[in-house]
Coordinates of C-alpha atoms in Angstrom, one line a residue:
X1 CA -20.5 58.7 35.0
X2 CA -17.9 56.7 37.0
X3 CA -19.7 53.3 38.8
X4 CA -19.0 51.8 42.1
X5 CA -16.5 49.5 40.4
X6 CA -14.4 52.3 39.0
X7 CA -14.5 54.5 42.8
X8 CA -13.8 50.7 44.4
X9 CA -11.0 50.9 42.3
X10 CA -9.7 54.9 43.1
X11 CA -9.9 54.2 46.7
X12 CA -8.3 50.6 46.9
X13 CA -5.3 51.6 44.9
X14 CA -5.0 55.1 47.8
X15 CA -6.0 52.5 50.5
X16 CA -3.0 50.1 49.1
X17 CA -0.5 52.8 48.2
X18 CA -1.3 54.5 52.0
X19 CA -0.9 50.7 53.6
X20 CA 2.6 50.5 51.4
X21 CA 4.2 53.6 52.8
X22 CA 3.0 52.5 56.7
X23 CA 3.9 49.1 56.3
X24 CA 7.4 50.2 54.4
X25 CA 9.4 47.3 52.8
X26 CA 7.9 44.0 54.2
X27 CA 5.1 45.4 51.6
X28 CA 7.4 45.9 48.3
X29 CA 6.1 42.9 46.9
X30 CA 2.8 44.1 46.8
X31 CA 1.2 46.2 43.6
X32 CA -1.5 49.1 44.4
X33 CA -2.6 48.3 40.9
X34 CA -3.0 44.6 40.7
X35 CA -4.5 45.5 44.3
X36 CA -7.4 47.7 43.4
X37 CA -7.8 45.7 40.3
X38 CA -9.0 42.6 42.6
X39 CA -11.2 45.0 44.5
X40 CA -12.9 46.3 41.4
X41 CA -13.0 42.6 40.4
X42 CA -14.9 41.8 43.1
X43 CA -17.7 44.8 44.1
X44 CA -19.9 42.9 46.3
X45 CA -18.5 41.7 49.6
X46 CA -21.0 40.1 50.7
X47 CA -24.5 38.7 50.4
X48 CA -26.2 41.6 52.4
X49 CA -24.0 44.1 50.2
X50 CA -26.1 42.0 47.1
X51 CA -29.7 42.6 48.8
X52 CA -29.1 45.6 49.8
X53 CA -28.4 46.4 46.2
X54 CA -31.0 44.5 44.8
X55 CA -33.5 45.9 46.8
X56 CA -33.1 49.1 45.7
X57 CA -33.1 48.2 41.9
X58 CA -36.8 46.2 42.8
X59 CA -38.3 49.1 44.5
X60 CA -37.1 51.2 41.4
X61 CA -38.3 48.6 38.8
X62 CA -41.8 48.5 40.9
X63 CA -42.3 52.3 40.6
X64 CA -41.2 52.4 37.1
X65 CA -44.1 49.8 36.4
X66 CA -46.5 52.1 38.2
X67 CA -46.1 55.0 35.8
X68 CA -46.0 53.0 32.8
X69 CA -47.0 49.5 32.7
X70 CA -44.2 48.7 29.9
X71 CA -42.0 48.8 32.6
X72 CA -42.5 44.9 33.4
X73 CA -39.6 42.6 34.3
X74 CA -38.7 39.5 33.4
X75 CA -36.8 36.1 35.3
X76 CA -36.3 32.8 33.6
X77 CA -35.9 29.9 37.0
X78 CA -32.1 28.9 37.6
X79 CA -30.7 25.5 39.6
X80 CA -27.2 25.9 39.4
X81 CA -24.9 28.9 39.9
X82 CA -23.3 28.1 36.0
X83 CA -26.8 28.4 34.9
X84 CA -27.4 31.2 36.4
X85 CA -24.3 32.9 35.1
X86 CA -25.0 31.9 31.6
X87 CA -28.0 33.6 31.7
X88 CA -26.6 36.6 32.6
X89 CA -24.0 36.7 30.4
X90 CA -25.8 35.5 27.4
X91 CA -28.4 38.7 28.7
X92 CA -25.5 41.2 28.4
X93 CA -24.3 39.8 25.4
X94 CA -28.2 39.7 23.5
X95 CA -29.6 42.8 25.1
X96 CA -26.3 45.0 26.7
X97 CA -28.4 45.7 30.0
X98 CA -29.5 43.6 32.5
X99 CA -32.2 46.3 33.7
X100 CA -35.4 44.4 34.7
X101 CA -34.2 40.9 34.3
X102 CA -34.0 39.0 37.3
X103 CA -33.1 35.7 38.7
X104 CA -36.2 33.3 39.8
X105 CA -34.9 30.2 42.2
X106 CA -37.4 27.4 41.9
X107 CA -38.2 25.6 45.1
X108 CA -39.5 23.0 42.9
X109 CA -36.2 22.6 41.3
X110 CA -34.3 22.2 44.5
X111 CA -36.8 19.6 45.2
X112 CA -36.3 18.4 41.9
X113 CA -32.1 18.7 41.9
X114 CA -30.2 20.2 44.5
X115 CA -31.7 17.2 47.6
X116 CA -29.4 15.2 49.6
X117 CA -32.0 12.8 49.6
X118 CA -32.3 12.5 45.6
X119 CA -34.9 14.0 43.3
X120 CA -37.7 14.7 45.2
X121 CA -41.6 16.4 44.3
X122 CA -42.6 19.8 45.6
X123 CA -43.5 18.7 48.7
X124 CA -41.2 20.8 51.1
X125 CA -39.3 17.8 51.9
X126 CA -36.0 18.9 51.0
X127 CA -33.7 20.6 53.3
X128 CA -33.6 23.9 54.2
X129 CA -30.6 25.1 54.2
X130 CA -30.2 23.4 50.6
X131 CA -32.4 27.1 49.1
X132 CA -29.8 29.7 50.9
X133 CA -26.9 27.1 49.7
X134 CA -28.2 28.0 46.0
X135 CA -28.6 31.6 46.6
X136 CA -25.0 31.8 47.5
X137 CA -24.0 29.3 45.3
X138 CA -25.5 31.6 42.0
X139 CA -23.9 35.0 43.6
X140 CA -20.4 33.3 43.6
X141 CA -20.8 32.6 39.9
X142 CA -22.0 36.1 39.0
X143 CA -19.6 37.5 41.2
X144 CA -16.8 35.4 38.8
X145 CA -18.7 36.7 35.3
X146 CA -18.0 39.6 36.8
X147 CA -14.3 39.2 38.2
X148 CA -14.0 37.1 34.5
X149 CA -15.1 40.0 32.0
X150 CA -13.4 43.0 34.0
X151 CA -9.8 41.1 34.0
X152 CA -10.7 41.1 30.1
X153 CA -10.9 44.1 30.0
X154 CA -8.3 45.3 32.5
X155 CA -5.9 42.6 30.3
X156 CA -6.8 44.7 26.8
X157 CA -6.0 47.7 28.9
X158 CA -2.5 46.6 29.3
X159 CA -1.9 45.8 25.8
X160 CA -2.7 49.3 25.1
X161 CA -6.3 49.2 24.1
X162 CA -8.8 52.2 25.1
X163 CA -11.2 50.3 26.7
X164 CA -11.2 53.0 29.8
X165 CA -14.9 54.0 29.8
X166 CA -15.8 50.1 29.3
X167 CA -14.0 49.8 32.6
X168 CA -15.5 52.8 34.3
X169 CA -19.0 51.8 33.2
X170 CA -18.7 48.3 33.9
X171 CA -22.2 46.9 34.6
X172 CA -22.5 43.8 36.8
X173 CA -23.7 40.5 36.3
X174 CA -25.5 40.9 40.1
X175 CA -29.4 41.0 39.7
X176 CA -31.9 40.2 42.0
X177 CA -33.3 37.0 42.2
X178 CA -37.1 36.2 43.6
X179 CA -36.7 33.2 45.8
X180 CA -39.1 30.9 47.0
X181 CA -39.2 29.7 50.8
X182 CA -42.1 27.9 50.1
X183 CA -44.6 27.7 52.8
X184 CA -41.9 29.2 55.0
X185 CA -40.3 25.1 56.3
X186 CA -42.7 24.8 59.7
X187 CA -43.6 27.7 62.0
X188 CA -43.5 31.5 62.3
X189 CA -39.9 31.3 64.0
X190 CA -38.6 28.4 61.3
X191 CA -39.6 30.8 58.3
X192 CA -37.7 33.7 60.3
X193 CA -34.8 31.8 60.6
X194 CA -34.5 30.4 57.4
X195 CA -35.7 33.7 56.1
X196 CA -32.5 35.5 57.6
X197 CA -30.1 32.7 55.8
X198 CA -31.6 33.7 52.7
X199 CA -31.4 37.0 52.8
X200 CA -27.6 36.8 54.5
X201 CA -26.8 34.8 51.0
X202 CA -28.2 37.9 49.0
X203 CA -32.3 37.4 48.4
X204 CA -33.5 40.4 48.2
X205 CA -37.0 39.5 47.4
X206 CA -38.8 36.2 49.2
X207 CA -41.9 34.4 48.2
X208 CA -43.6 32.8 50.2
X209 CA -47.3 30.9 50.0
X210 CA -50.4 30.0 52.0
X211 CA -50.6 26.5 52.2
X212 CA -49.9 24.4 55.1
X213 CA -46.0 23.7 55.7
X214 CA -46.3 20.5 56.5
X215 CA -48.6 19.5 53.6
X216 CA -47.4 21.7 51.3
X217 CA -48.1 20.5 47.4
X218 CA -47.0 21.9 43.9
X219 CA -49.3 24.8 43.3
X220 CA -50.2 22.5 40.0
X221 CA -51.1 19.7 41.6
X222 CA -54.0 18.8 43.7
X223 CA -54.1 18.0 47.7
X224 CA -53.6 21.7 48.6
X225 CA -54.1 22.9 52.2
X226 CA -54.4 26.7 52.7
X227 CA -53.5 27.7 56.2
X228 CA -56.2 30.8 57.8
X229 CA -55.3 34.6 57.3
X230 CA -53.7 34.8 61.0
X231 CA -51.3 32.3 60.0
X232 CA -50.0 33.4 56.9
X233 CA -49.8 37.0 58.3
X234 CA -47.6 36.2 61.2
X235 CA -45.0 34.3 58.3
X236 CA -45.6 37.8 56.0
X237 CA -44.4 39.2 59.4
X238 CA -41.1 37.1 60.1
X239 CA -39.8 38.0 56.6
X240 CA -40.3 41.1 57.4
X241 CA -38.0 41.1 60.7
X242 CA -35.5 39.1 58.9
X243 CA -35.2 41.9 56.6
X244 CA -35.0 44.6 59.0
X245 CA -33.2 43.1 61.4
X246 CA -30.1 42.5 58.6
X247 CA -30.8 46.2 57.8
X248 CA -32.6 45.3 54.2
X249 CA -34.8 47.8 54.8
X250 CA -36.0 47.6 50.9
X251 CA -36.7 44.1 51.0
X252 CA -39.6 42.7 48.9
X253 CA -42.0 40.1 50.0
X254 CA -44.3 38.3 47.3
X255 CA -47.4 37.0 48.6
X256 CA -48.6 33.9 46.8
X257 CA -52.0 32.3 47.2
X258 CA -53.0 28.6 46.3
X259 CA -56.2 29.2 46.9
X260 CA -57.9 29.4 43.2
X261 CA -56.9 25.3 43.4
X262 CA -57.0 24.7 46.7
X263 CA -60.2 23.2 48.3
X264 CA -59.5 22.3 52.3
X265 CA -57.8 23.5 55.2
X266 CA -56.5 22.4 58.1
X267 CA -57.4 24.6 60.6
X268 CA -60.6 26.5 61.5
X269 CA -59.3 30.0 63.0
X270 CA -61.7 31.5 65.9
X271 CA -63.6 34.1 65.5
X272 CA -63.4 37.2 67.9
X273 CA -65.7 39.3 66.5
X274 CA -68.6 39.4 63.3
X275 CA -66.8 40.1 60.3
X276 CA -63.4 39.7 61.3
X277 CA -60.9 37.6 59.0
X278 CA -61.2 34.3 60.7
X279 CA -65.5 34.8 60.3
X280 CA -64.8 35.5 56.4
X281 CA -62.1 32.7 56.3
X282 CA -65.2 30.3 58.1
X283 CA -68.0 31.4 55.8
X284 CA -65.9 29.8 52.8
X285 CA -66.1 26.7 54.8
X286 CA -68.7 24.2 53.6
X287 CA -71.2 23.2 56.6
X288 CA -74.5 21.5 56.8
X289 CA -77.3 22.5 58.6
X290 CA -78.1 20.2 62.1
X291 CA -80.4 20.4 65.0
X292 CA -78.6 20.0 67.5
X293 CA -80.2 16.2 68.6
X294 CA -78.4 15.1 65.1
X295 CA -74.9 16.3 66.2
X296 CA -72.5 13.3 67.0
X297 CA -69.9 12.5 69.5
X298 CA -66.9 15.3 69.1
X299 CA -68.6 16.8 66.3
X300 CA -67.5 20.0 65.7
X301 CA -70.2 22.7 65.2
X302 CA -70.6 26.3 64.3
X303 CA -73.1 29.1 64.5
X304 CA -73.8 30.7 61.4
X305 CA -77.0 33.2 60.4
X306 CA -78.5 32.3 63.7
X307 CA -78.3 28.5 62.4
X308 CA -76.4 25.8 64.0
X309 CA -73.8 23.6 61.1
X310 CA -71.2 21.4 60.8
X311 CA -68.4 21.9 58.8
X312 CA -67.9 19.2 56.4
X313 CA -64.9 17.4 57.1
X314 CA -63.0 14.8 55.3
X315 CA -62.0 11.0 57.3
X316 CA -58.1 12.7 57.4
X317 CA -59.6 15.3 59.5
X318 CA -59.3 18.0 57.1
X319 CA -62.1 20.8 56.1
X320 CA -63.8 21.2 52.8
X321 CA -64.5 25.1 51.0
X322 CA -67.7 25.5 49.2
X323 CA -67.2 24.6 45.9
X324 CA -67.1 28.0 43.6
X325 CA -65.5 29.8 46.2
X326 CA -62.4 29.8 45.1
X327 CA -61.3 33.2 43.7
X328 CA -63.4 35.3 46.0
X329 CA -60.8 33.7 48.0
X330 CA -57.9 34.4 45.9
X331 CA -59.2 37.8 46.0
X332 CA -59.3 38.1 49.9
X333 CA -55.8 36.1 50.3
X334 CA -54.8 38.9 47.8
X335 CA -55.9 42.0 49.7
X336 CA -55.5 40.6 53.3
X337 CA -51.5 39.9 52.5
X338 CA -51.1 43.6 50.7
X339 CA -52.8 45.3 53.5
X340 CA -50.3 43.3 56.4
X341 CA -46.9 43.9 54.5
X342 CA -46.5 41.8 51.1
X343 CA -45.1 43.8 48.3
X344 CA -46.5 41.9 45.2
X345 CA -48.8 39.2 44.4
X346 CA -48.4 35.7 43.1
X347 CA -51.6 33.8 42.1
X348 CA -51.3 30.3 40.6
X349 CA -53.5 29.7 37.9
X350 CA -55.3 26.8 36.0
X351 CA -54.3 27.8 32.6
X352 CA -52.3 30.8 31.4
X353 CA -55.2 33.2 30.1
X354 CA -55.2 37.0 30.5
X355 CA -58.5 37.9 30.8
X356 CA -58.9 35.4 33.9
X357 CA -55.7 37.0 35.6
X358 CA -57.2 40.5 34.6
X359 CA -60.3 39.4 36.3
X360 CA -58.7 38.7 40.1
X361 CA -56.4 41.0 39.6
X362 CA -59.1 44.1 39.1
X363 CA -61.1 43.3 42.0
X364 CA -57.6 43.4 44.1
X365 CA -57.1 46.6 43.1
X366 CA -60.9 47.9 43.8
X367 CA -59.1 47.8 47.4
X368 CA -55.3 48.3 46.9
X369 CA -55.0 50.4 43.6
X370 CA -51.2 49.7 43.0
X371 CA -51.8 45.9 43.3
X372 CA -48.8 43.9 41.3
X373 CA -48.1 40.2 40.6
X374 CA -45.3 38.3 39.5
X375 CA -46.6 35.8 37.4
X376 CA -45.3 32.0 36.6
X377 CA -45.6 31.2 33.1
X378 CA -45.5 28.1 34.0
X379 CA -44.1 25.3 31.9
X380 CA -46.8 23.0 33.9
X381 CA -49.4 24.5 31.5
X382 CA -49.7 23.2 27.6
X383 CA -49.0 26.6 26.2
X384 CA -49.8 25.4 22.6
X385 CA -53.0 23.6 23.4
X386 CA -54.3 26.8 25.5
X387 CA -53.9 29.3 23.5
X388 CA -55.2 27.0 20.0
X389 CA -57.9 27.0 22.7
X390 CA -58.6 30.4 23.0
X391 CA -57.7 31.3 19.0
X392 CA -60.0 28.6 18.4
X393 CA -63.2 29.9 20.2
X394 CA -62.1 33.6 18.8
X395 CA -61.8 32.4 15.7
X396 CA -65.3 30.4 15.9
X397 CA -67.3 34.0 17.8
X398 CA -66.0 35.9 14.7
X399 CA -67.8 33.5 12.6
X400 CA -64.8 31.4 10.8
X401 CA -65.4 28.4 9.3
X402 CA -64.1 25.8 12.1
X403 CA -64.9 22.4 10.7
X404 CA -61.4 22.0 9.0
X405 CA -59.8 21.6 12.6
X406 CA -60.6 18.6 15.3
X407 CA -61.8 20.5 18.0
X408 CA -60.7 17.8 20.5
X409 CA -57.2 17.1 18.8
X410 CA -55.7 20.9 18.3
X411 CA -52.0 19.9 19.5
X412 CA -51.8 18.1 16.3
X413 CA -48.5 18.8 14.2
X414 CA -50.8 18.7 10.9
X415 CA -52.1 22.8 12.6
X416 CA -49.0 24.1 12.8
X417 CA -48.9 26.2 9.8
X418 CA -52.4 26.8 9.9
X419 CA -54.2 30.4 10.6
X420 CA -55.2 28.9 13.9
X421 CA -51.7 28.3 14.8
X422 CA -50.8 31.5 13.6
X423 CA -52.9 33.1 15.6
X424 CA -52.3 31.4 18.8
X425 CA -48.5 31.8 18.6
X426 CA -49.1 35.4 18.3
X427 CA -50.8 35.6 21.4
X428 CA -48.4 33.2 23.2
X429 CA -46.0 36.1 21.8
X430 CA -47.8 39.0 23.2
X431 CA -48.8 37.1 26.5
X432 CA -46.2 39.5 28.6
X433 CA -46.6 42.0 27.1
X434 CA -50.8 42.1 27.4
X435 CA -50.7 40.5 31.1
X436 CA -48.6 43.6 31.7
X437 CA -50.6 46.1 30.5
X438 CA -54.2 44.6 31.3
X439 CA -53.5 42.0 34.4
X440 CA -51.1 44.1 36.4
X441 CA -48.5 41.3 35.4
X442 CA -45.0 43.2 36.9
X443 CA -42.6 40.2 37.0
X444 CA -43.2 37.4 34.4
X445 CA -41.0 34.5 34.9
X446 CA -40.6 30.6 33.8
X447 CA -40.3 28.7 36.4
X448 CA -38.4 25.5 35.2
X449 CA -37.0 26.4 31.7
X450 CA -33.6 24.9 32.4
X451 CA -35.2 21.9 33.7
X452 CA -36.5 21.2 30.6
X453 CA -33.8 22.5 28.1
X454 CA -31.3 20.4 29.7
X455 CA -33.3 17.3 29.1
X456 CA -34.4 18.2 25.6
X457 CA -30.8 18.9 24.1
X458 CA -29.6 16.1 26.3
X459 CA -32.3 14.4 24.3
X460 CA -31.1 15.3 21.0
X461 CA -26.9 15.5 21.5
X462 CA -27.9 11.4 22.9
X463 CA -29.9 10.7 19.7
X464 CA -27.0 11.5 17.3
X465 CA -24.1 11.1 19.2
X466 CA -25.0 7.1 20.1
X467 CA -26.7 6.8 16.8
X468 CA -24.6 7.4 13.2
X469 CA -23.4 10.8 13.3
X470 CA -20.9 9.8 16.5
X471 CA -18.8 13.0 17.3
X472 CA -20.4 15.2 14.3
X473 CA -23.7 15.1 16.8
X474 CA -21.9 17.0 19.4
X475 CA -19.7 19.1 16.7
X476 CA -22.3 20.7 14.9
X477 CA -24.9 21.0 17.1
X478 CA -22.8 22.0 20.4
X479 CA -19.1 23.1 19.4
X480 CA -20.1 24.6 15.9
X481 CA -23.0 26.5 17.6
X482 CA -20.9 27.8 20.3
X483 CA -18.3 29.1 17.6
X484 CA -20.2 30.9 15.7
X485 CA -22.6 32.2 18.3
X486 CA -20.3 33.5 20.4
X487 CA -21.1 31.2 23.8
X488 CA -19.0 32.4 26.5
X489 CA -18.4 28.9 27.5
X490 CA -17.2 27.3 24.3
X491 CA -13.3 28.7 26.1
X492 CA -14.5 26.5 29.3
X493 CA -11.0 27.2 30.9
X494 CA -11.4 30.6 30.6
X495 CA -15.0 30.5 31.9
X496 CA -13.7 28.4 34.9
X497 CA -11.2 31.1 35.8
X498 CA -8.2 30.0 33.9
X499 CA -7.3 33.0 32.8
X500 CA -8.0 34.7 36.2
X501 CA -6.2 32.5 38.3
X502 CA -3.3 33.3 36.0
X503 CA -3.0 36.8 36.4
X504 CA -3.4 36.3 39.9
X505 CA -0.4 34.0 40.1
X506 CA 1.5 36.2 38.4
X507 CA 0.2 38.8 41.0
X508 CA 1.6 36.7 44.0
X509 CA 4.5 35.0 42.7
X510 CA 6.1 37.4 39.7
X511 CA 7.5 35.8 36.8
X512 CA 7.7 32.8 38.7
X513 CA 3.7 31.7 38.1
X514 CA 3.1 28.8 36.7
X515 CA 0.3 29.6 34.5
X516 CA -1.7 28.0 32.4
X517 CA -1.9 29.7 29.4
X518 CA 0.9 29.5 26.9
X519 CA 1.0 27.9 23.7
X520 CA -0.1 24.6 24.6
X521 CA -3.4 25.6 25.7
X522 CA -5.7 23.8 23.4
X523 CA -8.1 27.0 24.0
X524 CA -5.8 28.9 22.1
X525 CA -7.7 27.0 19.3
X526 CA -10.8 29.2 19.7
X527 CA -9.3 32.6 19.4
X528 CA -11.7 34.5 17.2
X529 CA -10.1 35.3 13.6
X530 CA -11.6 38.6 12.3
X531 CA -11.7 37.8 8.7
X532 CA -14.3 40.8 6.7
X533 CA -17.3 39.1 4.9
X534 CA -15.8 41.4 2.0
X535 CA -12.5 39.7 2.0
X536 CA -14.2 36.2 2.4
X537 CA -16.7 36.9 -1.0
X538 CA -13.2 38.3 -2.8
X539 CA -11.5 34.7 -2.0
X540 CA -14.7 32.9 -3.1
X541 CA -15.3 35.3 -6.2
X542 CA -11.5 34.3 -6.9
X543 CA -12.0 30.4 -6.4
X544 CA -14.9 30.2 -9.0

């Protein structure tokens, strides 16, 4: 079946050859072919055109997971458009379908990387317009794998090659990506706002959380402020206009809750009626009971089981939860935001364990059945040292013999080939898989992998490279690597658009384009040689 690109490309070249005959011979210069070519080069004209799209595929994925929990999708956490495009390609390449992986964009990392004002914490103190900036900034780079790997093909074409149906049933490098808004960057009207750039950049899908905007804090670290039902509802709301309002009428919303680490607020909602969601929001609050001769000056007081209390509240004027209320919290956050518009669920978590998730994530869907998260799998959490946990206390309930391993020092490199390592590395292996299938776990995604790959091989090229093995560092554990693993990158002209830009020179200005490519391209130094590992054994056999 003939894609969009391929229809793009039937219509553009009768658009162009229509536009030829009207326009008559101040057009002569101009090539239906090379026309449509740049118009199946380039399928998505705009962000909307990407979230529109996007949406779609989400909704699909989402049902999909419904009928068979399998069905789960995957994002790894991008902060640069390259990145981003890397991923993508290297997805294609390992896996030849990019159905069900996504994009995830951090709003930690654009703290972290992307600030005017320098690396910053999670704090929401980064500019706003810095997330949609990244949005657009990773479409224009897919957009080019895109533009990139079709003129490939398009260039094979030429030189006689069949690659027709390769053409006709291009897939595209365009995917969705989750992307955090944070606590939405100040009120109802500043998340709509900033929700609409977003979406106008191409997010089809927007996270955003309950804590305070102004306060806002990592959801793994402590000094969270959750913000009352009401509040976060009318922010679920403004996403929602954004969307419709740009005609995404697809668009996903995740909902995520701080609340199983968060232990104040900043506002105490009022009450209009018994049981309403401000009254459940208040009875989490901690109180002490008072008469009301022991109430002080501008104390602020409630009424509760016919007894008059006093919230406890802390000297920066905040309010204090009962301790242990936590996730019947979570679980209320959960069902409140699902039953006023939010699409899936994103709970933050102490540690990465299943049966915990499975836990919340049951007595959500007690209320609302078809109740989905997307899940962090955070690099904030020791993944080694949990899950040694957990194999460890298995291990211990089945009635091993424990006393060979330090209970309090399991991280130790002297385990790593033990049976408890084993084990735990096998469950770190099936964690997606199992938080699929038993803790309604739809999206699993790392927040800040690139983050930390970049400083680890940046680590390891610097040890070697400065150190004895000088250029060999970077040749055999870059170049080589690249080489023989086929990195798209290691032909960085091309990757940049090199070879694009020539074929579009030679589009505009004929045989005189000054192109790039020739025989003094030093990339010409990477063309693959197909040699056959027969021929290769014969030469050796031949040699000894």
């Amino acid at each position: 079946m003939k894609n969009l690109a391929q229809s793009n490309y039937s219509s553009a070249l009768q658009t162009v050859r229509n536009l030829k005959e009207k326009y008559g011979n101040t057009w002569d210069a101009i090539n239906p072919e090379n026309a449509a070519r740049m118009v199946a080069q380039n399928r998505f004209k705009t962000g909307l055109d990407i979230a529109k799209y996007n949406a779609a595929i989400m909704r699909a994925d989402m049902a999909a997971y419904d009928a068979d929990s399998s069905n789960y999708t995957q994002s790894l956490g991008c902060w640069h458009g390259f990145v981003a495009q890397q991923n993508m390609i290297a997805v294609k390449k390992h896996h030849k379908t990019t159905s069900k992986r996504y994009l995830y964009l951090s709003g930690w990392m654009v703290a972290a990387l992307r600030s005017e004002f320098g690396p910053l914490p999670d704090q929401s103190m980064h500019e706003k317009t810095a997330v949609p900036s990244l949005i657009e900034e990773i479409y224009d780079f897919l957009r080019q794998a895109d533009a990139i790997e079709l003129n490939d093909l398009f260039r094979r074409l030429e030189q006689g090659e069949d690659v027709q149906d390769l053409i006709d049933n291009f897939e595209t490098h365009i995917v969705p990506i989750i992307a955090d808004i944070d606590a939405g960057f100040g009120n109802e009207e500043a998340t709509y706002l900033l929700a609409k750039k977003m979406i106008q950049a191409g997010a089809c899908a927007i996270q955003i959380e309950n804590q305070v905007s102004d306060a806002k804090q990592c959801g793994h670290q402590d000094g969270k402020v959750t913000v009352p039902h009401e509040d976060f509802i009318a922010k679920l709301n403004a996403v929602r206009y954004a969307f419709l309002e740009l005609g995404v009428e697809d668009g996903v919303i995740v909902a995520r809750t701080d609340s199983e680490g968060a232990g104040l607020t900043q506002k105490l909602p009022v009450s209009q009626e018994p049981g309403d969601l401000a009254s459940q929001y208040l009875a989490f609050v901690e109180a002490e009971e008072i008469g009301i001769n022991d109430a002080r000056e501008d104390d602020v007081l409630l009424k509760r089981d016919g007894k008059l209390v006093r919230p406890v509240r802390l000297p920066n004027g905040l309010y204090k939860f009962k301790d242990g209320s936590n996730i019947d919290r979570v679980v209320l956050d959960c069902v409140t935001s699902l039953q006023n518009g939010a699409d899936l669920l994103w709970i933050e978590t102490p540690t990465p364990d299943v049966k915990q998730i499975a836990h919340m994530v049951n007595r959500i869907r007690e209320v609302v059945p078809n109740a989905k998260l997307v899940y962090n799998n955070s690099p904030s959490f020791n993944w080694t040292l949990n899950f040694r946990n957990q194999a460890y206390h298995e291990m211990l309930a089945e009635g091993e013999n424990m006393t060979a391993y330090d209970r309090n020092n399991l991280m130790d490199a002297e385990y790593d080939n033990s049976e408890l390592s084993f084990r735990a590395d096998r469950k770190i292996k099936s964690f997606q898989n199992d938080g699929a299938r038993d803790a309604g776990i739809f999206h699993h995604l790392i927040t800040l992998p690139t983050y930390h790959t970049t400083a680890l091989h940046m680590s390891d090229l610097t040890e070697g490279y400065f150190g004895e093995d000088g250029m060999l560092a970077y040749v055999k554990e870059v170049q080589r690597q690249e080489i023989r693993k086929g990195v798209s990158c290691v032909k960085h002209q091309r990757m940049a658009g090199s070879d694009l830009g020539d074929d579009h020179k030679t589009f505009f200005a004929g045989e005189k384009a000054l192109k790039a490519g020739g025989t003094k391209n030093t990339s010409n130094q990477f063309e693959v040689k197909t040699t056959s590992k027969t021929k290769i054994k014969e030469k050796l056999s031949v040699v000894a």
